[in-house]
CSV table of C-alpha atoms and ligand atoms in Angstrom, one decimal:
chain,number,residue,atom,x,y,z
J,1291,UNK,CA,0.0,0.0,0.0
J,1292,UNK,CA,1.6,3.6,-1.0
J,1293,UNK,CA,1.7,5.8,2.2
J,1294,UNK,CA,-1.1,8.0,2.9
J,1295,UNK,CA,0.8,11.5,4.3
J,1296,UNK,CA,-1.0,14.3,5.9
J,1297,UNK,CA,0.9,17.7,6.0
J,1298,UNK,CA,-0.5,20.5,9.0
J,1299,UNK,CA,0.3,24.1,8.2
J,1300,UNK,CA,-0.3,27.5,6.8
J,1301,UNK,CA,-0.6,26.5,3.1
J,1302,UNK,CA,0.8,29.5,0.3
J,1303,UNK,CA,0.6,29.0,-3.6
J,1304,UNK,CA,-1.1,30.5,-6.9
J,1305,UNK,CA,-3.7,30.1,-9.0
J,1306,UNK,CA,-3.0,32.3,-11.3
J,1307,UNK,CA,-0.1,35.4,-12.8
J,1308,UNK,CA,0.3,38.1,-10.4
J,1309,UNK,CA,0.5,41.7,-11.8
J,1310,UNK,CA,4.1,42.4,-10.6
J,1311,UNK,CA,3.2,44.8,-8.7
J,1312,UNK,CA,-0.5,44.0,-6.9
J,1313,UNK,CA,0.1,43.4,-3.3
J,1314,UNK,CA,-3.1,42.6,-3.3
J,1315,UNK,CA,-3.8,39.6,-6.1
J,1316,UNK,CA,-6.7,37.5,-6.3
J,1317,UNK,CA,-4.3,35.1,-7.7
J,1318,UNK,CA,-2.9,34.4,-3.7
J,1319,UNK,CA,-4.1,31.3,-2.8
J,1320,UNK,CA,-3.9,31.4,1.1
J,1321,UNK,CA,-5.0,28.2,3.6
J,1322,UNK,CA,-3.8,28.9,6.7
J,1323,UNK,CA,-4.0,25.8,8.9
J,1324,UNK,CA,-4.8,23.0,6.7
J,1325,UNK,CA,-4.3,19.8,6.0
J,1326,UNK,CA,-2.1,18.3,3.0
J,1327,UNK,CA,-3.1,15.1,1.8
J,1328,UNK,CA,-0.2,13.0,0.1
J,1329,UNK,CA,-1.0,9.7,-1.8
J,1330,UNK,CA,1.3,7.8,-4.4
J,1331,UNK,CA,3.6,10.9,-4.6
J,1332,UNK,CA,0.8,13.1,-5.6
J,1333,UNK,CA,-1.4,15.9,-3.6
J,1334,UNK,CA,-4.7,14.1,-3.4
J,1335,UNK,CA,-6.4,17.0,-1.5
J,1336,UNK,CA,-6.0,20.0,1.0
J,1337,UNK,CA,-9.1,20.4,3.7
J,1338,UNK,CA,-9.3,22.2,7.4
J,1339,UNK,CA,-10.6,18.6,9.1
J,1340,UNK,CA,-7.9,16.3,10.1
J,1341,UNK,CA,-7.8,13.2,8.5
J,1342,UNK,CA,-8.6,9.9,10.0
J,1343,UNK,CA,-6.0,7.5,11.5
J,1344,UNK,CA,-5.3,5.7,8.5
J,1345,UNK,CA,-2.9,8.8,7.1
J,1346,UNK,CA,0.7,9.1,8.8
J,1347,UNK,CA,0.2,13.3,10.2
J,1348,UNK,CA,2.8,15.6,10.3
J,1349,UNK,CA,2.0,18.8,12.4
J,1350,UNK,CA,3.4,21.9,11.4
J,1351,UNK,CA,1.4,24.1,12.7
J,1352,UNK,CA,2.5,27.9,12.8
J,1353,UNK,CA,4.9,27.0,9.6
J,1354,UNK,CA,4.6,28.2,6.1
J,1355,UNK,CA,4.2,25.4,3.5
J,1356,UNK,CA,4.6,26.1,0.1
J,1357,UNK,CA,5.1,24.5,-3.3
J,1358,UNK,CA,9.1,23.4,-3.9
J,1359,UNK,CA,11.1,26.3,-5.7
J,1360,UNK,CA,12.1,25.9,-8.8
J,1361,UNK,CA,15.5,27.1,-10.1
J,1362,UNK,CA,15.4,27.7,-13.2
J,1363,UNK,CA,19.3,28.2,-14.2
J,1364,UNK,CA,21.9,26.5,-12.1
J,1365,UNK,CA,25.3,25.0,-13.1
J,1366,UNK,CA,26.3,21.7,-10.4
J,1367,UNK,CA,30.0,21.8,-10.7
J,1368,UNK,CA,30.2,25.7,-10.1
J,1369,UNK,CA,29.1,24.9,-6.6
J,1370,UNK,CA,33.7,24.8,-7.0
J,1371,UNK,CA,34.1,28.6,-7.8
J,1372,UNK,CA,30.9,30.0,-6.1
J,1373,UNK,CA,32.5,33.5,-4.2
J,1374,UNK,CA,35.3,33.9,-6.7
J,1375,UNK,CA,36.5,37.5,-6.5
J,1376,UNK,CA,37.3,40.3,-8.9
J,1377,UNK,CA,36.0,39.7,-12.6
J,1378,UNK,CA,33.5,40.0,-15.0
J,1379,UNK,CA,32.0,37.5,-17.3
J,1380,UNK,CA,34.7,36.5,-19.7
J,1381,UNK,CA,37.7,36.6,-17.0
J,1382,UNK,CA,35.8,34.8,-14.8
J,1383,UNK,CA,35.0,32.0,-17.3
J,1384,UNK,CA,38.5,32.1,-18.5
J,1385,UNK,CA,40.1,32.2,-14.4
J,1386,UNK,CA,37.6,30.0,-12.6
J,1387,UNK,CA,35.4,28.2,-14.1
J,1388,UNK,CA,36.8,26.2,-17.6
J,1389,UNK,CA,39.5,25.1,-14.9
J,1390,UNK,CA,37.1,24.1,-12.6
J,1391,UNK,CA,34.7,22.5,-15.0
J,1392,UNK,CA,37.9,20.2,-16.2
J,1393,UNK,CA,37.8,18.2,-13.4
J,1394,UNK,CA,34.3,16.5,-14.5
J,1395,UNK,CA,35.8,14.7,-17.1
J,1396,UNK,CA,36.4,12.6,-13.8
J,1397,UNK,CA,33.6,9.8,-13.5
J,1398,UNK,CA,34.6,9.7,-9.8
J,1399,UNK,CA,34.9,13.7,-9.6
J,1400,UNK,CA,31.0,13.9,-12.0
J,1401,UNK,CA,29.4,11.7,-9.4
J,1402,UNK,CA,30.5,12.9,-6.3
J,1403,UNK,CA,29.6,16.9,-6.9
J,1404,UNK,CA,26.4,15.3,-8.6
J,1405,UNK,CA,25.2,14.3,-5.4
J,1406,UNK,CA,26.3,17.0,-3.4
J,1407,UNK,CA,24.5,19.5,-5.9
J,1408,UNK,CA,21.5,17.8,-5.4
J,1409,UNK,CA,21.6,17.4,-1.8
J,1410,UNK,CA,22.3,20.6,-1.8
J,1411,UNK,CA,19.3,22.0,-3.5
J,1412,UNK,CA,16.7,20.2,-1.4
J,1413,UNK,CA,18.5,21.5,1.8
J,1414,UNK,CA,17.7,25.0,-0.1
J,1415,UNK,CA,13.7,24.1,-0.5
J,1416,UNK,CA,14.6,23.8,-4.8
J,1417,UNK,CA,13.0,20.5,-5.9
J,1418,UNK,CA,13.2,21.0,-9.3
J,1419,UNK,CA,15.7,22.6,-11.8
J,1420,UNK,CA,17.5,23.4,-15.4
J,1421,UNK,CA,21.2,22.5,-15.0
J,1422,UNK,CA,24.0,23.2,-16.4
J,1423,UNK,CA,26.6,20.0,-16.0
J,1424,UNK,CA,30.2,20.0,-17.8
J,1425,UNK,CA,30.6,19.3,-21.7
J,1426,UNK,CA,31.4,16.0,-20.3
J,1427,UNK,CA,28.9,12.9,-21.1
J,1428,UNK,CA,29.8,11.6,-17.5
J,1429,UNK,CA,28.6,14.4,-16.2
J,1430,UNK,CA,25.5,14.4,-17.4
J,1431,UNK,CA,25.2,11.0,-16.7
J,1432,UNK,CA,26.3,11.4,-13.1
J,1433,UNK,CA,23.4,14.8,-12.6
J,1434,UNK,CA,20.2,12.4,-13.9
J,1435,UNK,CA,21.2,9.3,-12.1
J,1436,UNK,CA,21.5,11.0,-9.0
J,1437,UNK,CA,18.5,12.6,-9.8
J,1438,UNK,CA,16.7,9.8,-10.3
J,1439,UNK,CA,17.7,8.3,-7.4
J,1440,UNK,CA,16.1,11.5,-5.4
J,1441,UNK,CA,12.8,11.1,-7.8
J,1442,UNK,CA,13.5,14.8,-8.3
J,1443,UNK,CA,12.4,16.6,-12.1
J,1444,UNK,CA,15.3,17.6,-13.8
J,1445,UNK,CA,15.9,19.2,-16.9
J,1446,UNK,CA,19.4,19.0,-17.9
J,1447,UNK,CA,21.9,18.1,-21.0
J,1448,UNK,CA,25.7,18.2,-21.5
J,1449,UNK,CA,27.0,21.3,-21.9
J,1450,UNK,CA,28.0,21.9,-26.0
J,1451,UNK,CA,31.2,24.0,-26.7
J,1452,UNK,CA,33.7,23.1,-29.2
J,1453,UNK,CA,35.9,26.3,-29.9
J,1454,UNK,CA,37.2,29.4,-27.3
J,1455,UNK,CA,37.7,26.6,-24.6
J,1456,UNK,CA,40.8,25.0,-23.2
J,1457,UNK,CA,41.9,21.6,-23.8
J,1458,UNK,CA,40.4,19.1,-22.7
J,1459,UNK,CA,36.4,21.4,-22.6
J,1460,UNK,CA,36.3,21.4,-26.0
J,1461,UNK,CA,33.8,19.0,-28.3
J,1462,UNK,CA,33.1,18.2,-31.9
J,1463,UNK,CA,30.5,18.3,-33.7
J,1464,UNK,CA,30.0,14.7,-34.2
J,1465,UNK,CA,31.2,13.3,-31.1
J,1466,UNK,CA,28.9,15.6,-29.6
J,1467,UNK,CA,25.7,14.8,-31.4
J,1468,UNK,CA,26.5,11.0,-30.8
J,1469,UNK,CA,26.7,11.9,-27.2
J,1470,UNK,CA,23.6,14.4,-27.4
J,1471,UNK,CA,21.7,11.5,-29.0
J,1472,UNK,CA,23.2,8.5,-26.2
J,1473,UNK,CA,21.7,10.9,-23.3
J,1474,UNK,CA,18.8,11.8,-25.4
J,1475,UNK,CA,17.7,8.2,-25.7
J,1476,UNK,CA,18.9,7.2,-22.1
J,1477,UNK,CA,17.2,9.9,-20.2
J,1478,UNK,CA,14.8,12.6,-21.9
J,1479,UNK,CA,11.4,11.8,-19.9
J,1480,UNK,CA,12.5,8.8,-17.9
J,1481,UNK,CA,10.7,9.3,-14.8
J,1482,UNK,CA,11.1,12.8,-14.0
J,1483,UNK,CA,13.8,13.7,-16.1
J,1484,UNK,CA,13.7,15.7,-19.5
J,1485,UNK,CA,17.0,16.3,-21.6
J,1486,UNK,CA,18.0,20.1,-22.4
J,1487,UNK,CA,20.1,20.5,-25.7
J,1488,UNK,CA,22.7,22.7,-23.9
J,1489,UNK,CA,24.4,25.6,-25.9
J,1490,UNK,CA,26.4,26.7,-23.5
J,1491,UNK,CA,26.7,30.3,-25.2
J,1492,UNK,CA,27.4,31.4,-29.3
J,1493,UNK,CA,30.8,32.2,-28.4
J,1494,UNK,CA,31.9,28.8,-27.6
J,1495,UNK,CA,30.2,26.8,-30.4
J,1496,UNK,CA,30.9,26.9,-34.1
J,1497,UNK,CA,28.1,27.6,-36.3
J,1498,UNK,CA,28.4,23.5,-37.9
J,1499,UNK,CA,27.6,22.8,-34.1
J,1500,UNK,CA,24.7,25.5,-33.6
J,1501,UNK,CA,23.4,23.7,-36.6
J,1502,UNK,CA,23.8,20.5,-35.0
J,1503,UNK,CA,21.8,21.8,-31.9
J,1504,UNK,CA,19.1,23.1,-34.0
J,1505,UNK,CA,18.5,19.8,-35.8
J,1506,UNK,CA,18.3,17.9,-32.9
J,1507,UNK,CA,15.4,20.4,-31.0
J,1508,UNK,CA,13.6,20.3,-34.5
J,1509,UNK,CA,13.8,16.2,-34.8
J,1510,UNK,CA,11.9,15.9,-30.8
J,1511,UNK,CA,9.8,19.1,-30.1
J,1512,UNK,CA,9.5,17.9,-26.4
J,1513,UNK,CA,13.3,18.3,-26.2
J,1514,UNK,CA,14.6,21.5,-24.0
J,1515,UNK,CA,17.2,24.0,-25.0
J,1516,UNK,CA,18.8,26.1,-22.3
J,1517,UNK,CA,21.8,29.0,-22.6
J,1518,UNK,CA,23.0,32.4,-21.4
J,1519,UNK,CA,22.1,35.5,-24.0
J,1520,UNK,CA,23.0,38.5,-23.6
J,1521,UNK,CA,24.5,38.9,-19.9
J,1522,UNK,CA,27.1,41.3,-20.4
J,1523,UNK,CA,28.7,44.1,-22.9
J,1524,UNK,CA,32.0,42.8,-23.7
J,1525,UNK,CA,30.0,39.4,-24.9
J,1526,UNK,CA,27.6,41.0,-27.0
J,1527,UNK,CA,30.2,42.6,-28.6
J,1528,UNK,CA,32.1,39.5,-29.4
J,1529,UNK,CA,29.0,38.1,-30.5
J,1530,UNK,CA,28.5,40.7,-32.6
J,1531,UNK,CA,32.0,40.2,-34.2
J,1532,UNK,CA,31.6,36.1,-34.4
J,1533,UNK,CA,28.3,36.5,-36.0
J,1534,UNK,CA,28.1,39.1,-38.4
J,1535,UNK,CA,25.5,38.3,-40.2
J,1536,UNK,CA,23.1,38.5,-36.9
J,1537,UNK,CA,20.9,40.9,-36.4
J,1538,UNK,CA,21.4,40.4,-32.8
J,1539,UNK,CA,23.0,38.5,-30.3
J,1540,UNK,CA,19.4,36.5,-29.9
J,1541,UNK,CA,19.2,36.7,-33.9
J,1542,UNK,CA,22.2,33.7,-33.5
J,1543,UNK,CA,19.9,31.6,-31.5
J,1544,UNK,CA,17.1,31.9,-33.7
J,1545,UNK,CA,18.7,31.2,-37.2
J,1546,UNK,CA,20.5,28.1,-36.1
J,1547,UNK,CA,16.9,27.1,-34.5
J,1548,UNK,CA,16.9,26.8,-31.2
J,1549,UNK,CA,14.4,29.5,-30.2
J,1550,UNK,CA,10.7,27.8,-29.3
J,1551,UNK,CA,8.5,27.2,-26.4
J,1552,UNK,CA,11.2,24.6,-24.5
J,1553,UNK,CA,13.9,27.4,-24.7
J,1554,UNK,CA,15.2,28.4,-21.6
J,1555,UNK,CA,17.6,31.9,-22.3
J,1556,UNK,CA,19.8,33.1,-19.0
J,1557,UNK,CA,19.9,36.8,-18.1
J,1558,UNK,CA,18.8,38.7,-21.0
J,1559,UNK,CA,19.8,42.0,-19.9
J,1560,UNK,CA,21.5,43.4,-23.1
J,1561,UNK,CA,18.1,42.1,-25.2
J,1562,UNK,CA,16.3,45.2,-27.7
J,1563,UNK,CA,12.5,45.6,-28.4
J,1564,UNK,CA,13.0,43.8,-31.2
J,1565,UNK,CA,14.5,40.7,-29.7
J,1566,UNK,CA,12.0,40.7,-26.7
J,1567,UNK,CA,9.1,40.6,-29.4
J,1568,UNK,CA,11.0,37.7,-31.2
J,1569,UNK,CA,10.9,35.9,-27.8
J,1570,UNK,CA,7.3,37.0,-27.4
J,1571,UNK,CA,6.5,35.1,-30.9
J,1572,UNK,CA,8.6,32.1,-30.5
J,1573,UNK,CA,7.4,31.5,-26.7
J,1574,UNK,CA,11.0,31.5,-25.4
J,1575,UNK,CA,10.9,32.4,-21.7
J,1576,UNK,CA,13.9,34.5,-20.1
J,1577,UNK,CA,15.2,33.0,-16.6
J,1578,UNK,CA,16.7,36.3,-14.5
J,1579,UNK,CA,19.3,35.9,-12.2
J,1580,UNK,CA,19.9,39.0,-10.1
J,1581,UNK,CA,22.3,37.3,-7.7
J,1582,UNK,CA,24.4,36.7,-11.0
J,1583,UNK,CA,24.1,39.8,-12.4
J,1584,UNK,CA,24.7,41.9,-9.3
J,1585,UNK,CA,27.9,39.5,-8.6
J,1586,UNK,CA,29.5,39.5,-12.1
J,1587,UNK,CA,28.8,43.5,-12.2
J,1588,UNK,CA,26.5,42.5,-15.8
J,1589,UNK,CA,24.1,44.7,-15.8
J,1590,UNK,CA,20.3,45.1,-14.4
J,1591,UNK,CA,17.5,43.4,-16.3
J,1592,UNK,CA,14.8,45.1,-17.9
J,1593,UNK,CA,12.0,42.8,-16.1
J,1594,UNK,CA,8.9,45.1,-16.7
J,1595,UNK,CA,9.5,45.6,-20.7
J,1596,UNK,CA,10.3,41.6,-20.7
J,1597,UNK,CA,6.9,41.2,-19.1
J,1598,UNK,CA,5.4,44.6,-21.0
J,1599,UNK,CA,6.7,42.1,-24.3
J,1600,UNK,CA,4.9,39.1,-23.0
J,1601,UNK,CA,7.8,36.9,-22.4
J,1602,UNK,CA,7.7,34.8,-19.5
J,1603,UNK,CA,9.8,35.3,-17.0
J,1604,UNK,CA,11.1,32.6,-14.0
J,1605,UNK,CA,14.1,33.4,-11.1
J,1606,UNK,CA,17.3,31.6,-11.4
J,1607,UNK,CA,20.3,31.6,-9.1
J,1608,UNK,CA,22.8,31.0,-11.6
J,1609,UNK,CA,25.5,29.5,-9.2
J,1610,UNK,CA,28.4,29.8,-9.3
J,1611,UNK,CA,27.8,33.3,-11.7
J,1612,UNK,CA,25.2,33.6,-8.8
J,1613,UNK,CA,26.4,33.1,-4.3
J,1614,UNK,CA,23.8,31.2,-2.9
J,1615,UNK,CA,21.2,28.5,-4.3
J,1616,UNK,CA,19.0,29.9,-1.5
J,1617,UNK,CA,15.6,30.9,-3.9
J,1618,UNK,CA,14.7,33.4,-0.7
J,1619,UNK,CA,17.7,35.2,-1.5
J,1620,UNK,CA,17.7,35.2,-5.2
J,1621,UNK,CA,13.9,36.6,-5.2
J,1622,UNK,CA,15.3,39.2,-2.7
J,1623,UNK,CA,18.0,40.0,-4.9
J,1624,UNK,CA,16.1,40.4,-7.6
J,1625,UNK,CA,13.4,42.5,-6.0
J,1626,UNK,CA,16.7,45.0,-5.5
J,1627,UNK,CA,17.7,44.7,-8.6
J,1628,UNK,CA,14.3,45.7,-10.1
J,1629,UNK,CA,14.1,48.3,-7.0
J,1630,UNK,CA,16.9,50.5,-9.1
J,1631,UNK,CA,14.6,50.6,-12.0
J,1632,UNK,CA,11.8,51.7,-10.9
J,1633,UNK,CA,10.0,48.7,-10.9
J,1634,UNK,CA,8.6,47.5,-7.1
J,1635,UNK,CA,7.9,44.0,-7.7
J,1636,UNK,CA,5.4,42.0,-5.2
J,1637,UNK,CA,5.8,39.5,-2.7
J,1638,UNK,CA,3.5,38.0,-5.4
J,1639,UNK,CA,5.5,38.1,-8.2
J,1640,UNK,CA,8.6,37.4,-7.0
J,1641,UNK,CA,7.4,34.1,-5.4
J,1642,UNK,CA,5.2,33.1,-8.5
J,1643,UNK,CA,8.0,33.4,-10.9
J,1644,UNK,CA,10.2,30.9,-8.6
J,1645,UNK,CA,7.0,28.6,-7.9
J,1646,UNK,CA,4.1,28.2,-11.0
J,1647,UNK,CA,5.5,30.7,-13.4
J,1648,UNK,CA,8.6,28.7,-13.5
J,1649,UNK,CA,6.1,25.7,-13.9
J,1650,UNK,CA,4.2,27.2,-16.5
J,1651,UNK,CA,7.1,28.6,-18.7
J,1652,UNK,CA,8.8,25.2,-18.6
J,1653,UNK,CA,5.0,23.4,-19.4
J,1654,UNK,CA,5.6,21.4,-16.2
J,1655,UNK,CA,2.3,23.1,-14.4
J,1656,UNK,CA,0.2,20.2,-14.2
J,1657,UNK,CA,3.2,18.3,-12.2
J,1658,UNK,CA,5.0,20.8,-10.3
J,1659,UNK,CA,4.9,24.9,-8.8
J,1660,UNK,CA,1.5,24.8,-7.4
J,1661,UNK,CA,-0.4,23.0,-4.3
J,1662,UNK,CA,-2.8,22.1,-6.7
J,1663,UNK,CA,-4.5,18.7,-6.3
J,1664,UNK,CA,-3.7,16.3,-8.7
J,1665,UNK,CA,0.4,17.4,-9.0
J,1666,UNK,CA,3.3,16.0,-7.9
J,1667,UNK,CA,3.8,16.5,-3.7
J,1668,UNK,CA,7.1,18.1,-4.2
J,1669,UNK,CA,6.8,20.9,-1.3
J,1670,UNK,CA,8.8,22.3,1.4
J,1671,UNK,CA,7.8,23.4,4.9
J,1672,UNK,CA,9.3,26.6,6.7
J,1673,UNK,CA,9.6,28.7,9.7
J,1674,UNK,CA,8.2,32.0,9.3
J,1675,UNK,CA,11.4,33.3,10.7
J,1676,UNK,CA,14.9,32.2,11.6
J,1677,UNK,CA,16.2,35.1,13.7
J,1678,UNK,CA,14.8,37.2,16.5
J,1679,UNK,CA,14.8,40.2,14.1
J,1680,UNK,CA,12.6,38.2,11.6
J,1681,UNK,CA,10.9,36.8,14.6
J,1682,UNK,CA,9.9,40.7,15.3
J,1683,UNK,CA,9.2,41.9,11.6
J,1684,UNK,CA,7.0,38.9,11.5
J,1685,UNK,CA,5.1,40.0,14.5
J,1686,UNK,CA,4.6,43.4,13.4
J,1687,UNK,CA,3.8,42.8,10.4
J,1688,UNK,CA,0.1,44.5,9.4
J,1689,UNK,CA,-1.5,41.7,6.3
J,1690,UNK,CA,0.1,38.6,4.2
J,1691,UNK,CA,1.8,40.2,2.0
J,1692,UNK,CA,3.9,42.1,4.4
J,1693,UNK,CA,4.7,38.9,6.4
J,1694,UNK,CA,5.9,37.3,3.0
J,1695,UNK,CA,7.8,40.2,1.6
J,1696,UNK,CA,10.0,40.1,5.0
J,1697,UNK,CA,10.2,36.5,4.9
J,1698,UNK,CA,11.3,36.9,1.5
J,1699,UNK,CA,13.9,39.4,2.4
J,1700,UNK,CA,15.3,38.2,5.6
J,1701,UNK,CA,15.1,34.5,5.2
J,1702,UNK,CA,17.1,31.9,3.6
J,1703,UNK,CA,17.8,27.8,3.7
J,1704,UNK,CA,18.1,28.4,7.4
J,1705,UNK,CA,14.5,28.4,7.8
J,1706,UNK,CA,13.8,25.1,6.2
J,1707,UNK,CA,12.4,22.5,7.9
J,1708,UNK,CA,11.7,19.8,5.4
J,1709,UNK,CA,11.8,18.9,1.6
J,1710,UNK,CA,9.3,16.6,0.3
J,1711,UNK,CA,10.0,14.9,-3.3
J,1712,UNK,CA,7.2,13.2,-4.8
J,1713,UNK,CA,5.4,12.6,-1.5
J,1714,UNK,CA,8.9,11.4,0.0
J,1715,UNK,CA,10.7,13.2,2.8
J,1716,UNK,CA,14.2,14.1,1.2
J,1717,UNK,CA,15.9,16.7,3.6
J,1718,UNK,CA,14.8,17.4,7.4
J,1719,UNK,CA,16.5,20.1,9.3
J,1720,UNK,CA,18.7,18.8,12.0
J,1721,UNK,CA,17.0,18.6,15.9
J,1722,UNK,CA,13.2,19.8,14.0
J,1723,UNK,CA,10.6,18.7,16.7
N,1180,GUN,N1,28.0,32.4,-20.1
N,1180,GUN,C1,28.6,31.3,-20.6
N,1180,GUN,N2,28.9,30.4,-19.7
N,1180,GUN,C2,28.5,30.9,-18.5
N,1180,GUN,C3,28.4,30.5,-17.2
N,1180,GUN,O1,28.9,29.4,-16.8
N,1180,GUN,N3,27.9,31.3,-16.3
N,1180,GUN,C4,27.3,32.5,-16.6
N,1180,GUN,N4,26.8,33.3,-15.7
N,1180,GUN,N5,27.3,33.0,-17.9
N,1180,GUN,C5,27.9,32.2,-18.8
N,1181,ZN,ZN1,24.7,30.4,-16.2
């Protein structure tokens, strides 16, 4: 018999697209002291009764239980050069990271910062993301294994780059498609897994492989694509000079064919009118990092003409561009990062984008972001605050939206309690009564 689990606490999701700026939007979906019921993995229904003795009952009463975040940009093996100091986007590829990423063509090396990553996200309340492994098959192979083993949905593929990379990071186009195709076959929607054709960025593929990419999303439309557009000045400049012929850096993307409704672009920032209605068009969905951004010095996205353009947008942490896999902090960062323009984004928003927006741009809604019955149970429970300071600005605090905008702002993995993965209990925080 599959267990029958019954979650006890103040229940928080959305059932519907906030205006970013509504503090007050209908689309809040607000149970405060209910009852979660879990069966086969899936959320079979919320109610205010307790449920009889035949469900297992975990009280949580006075804690916050929402939907699992979704990170919807993350690279696993940059968990090595998180916090690296002093450079912008090209020097710090070039200094940090190609080294670091060298090291996964290590089975041993693959595996082992596989399962850390992971572990790692669900002791940050994430239970689902879009990763970025190594160009190496292994690690790949190494991130959806140990993936699978969690039961957690993953979207991932090995990373493509074969020029403008040192030895030994470098592909070609044909060992790569064979490798492309392997994974493909082995792993794209086994279980909870889906394969991402991974461009890492124009720079470091030649057009023959861009091509490649392109043929392969046009062959299985329920294929991914994931890479970085647009993040910083001195790149769109070398784009600029690699592709000539481009109307744009996003122009690449599109005339090799990997712009459609499975195409996840990092950052953004340095994106036109035009490019943001191309995106609009082709359904391509932008995932902001603002812990990134602020970090590598890239620039501040333009988050109210990307949504103005109709182009969904989800919250990514980007590590290691990005400090912290915590999504509390990301969302605060990015409600910062939006502060300097002008644009005062909502509890609402902020905690959509990383919950059923994410869903929704990824088509993953009727499995994941939401507490909605029917969907996967992947949900997280947590203190309302971690720190007598937050313990105050909670008790202060005048309506909902205040109390989630502080716990927004002043929280982070510290107030998790516990990580639940397809009904299962995957990460409880050490000493929780
Ligand atoms: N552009 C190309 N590769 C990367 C990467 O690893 N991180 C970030 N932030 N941008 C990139
Ligand atoms: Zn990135």
């Amino acid at each position: 018999m599959t267990a029958r689990i019954a979650i006890f606490g103040d229940l928080l999701d959305f059932t519907a697209e906030p205006d970013w700026g509504d503090t007050l939007s209908s689309s809040v979906r607000w149970r405060p002291a209910h009852w979660l019921l879990v069966e086969g993995g899936r959320i079979v229904a919320v109610q205010a009764d307790a449920p009889d003795a035949s469900w297992q009952r975990h009280d949580h009463a006075g804690r916050l239980v929402l939907p699992g975040f979704i990170d919807s940009h993350v690279h696993s093996p940059q968990l090595d050069v998180i916090a690296s100091y002093g450079t912008e986007l090209l020097d710090w590829l070039h200094t940090y990271t190609f080294p670091a990423e060298q090291r996964h063509a290590d089975p041993a090396q693959a595996e082992a910062v596989a399962t850390l990553f992971l572990d790692a996200l669900l002791a940050h309340g994430t239970t689902a993301a879009v990763v970025f492994p190594t160009v190496h098959k292994v690690s790949a192979e190494a991130l959806f294994s140990a993936a699978q083993q969690r039961g957690m949905r993953l979207v991932a593929g090995k990373v493509l780059m074969d020029r403008h990379a040192p030895e030994g990071l470098r592909d070609d186009v044909v060992q790569a498609e064979r490798d492309c195709r392997d994974l493909i076959a082995r792993w794209h929607g086994r279980e909870r897994l889906a394969y991402a054709v991974t461009v890492r960025f124009a720079p470091t593929s030649t057009p023959q492989q861009l091509a490649m990419a392109g043929r392969l999303c046009a062959e299985d439309p329920t294929l991914y694509m994931q890479t970085h557009v647009a993040e910083n000045p001195d790149e769109v400049r070398w784009v600029a000079e690699l592709f000539p012929k481009a109307r744009s850096y996003l122009d690449v993307y599109e005339r090799h064919g990997l712009l459609n409704q499975r195409s996840v672009l990092a950052h953004g920032i340095w994106l036109d009118a035009a490019d943001r209605a191309r995106l609009h068009t082709l359904g391509a969905q932008i995932a902001f990092c603002p812990s990134s951004n602020l970090f590598l010095g890239s620039g501040l996205f333009g988050w109210a003409a990307t949504e103005d353009a109709g182009v969904g947008i989800s919250l990514a942490s980007d590590v290691g561009g990005g400090t912290s896999l915590s999504m509390q902090r990301t969302l605060a960062d990015g409600y910062k990062v939006q502060a300097l323009a002008g644009t005062k984004l909502s509890a609402w928003a902020l905690l959509h984008a990383a919950t059923r927006g994410a869903a929704q741009a990824l088509g993953l809604s009727h499995e994941i972001g939401s507490l909605e019955g029917g969907t996967v149970a992947d949900l997280c429970v947590w203190d309302w605050a971690g720190s007598a300071v937050a313990r105050r600005r909670q008790q202060v605090a005048r309506d909902l939206h205040e109390k989630v905008f502080a716990w927004i702002t002043l929280g982070d993995e510290r107030d998790l309690v516990e990580t639940w993965v397809a009904g299962v209990r995957r990460h409880r925080r050490d000493g929780v009564r």
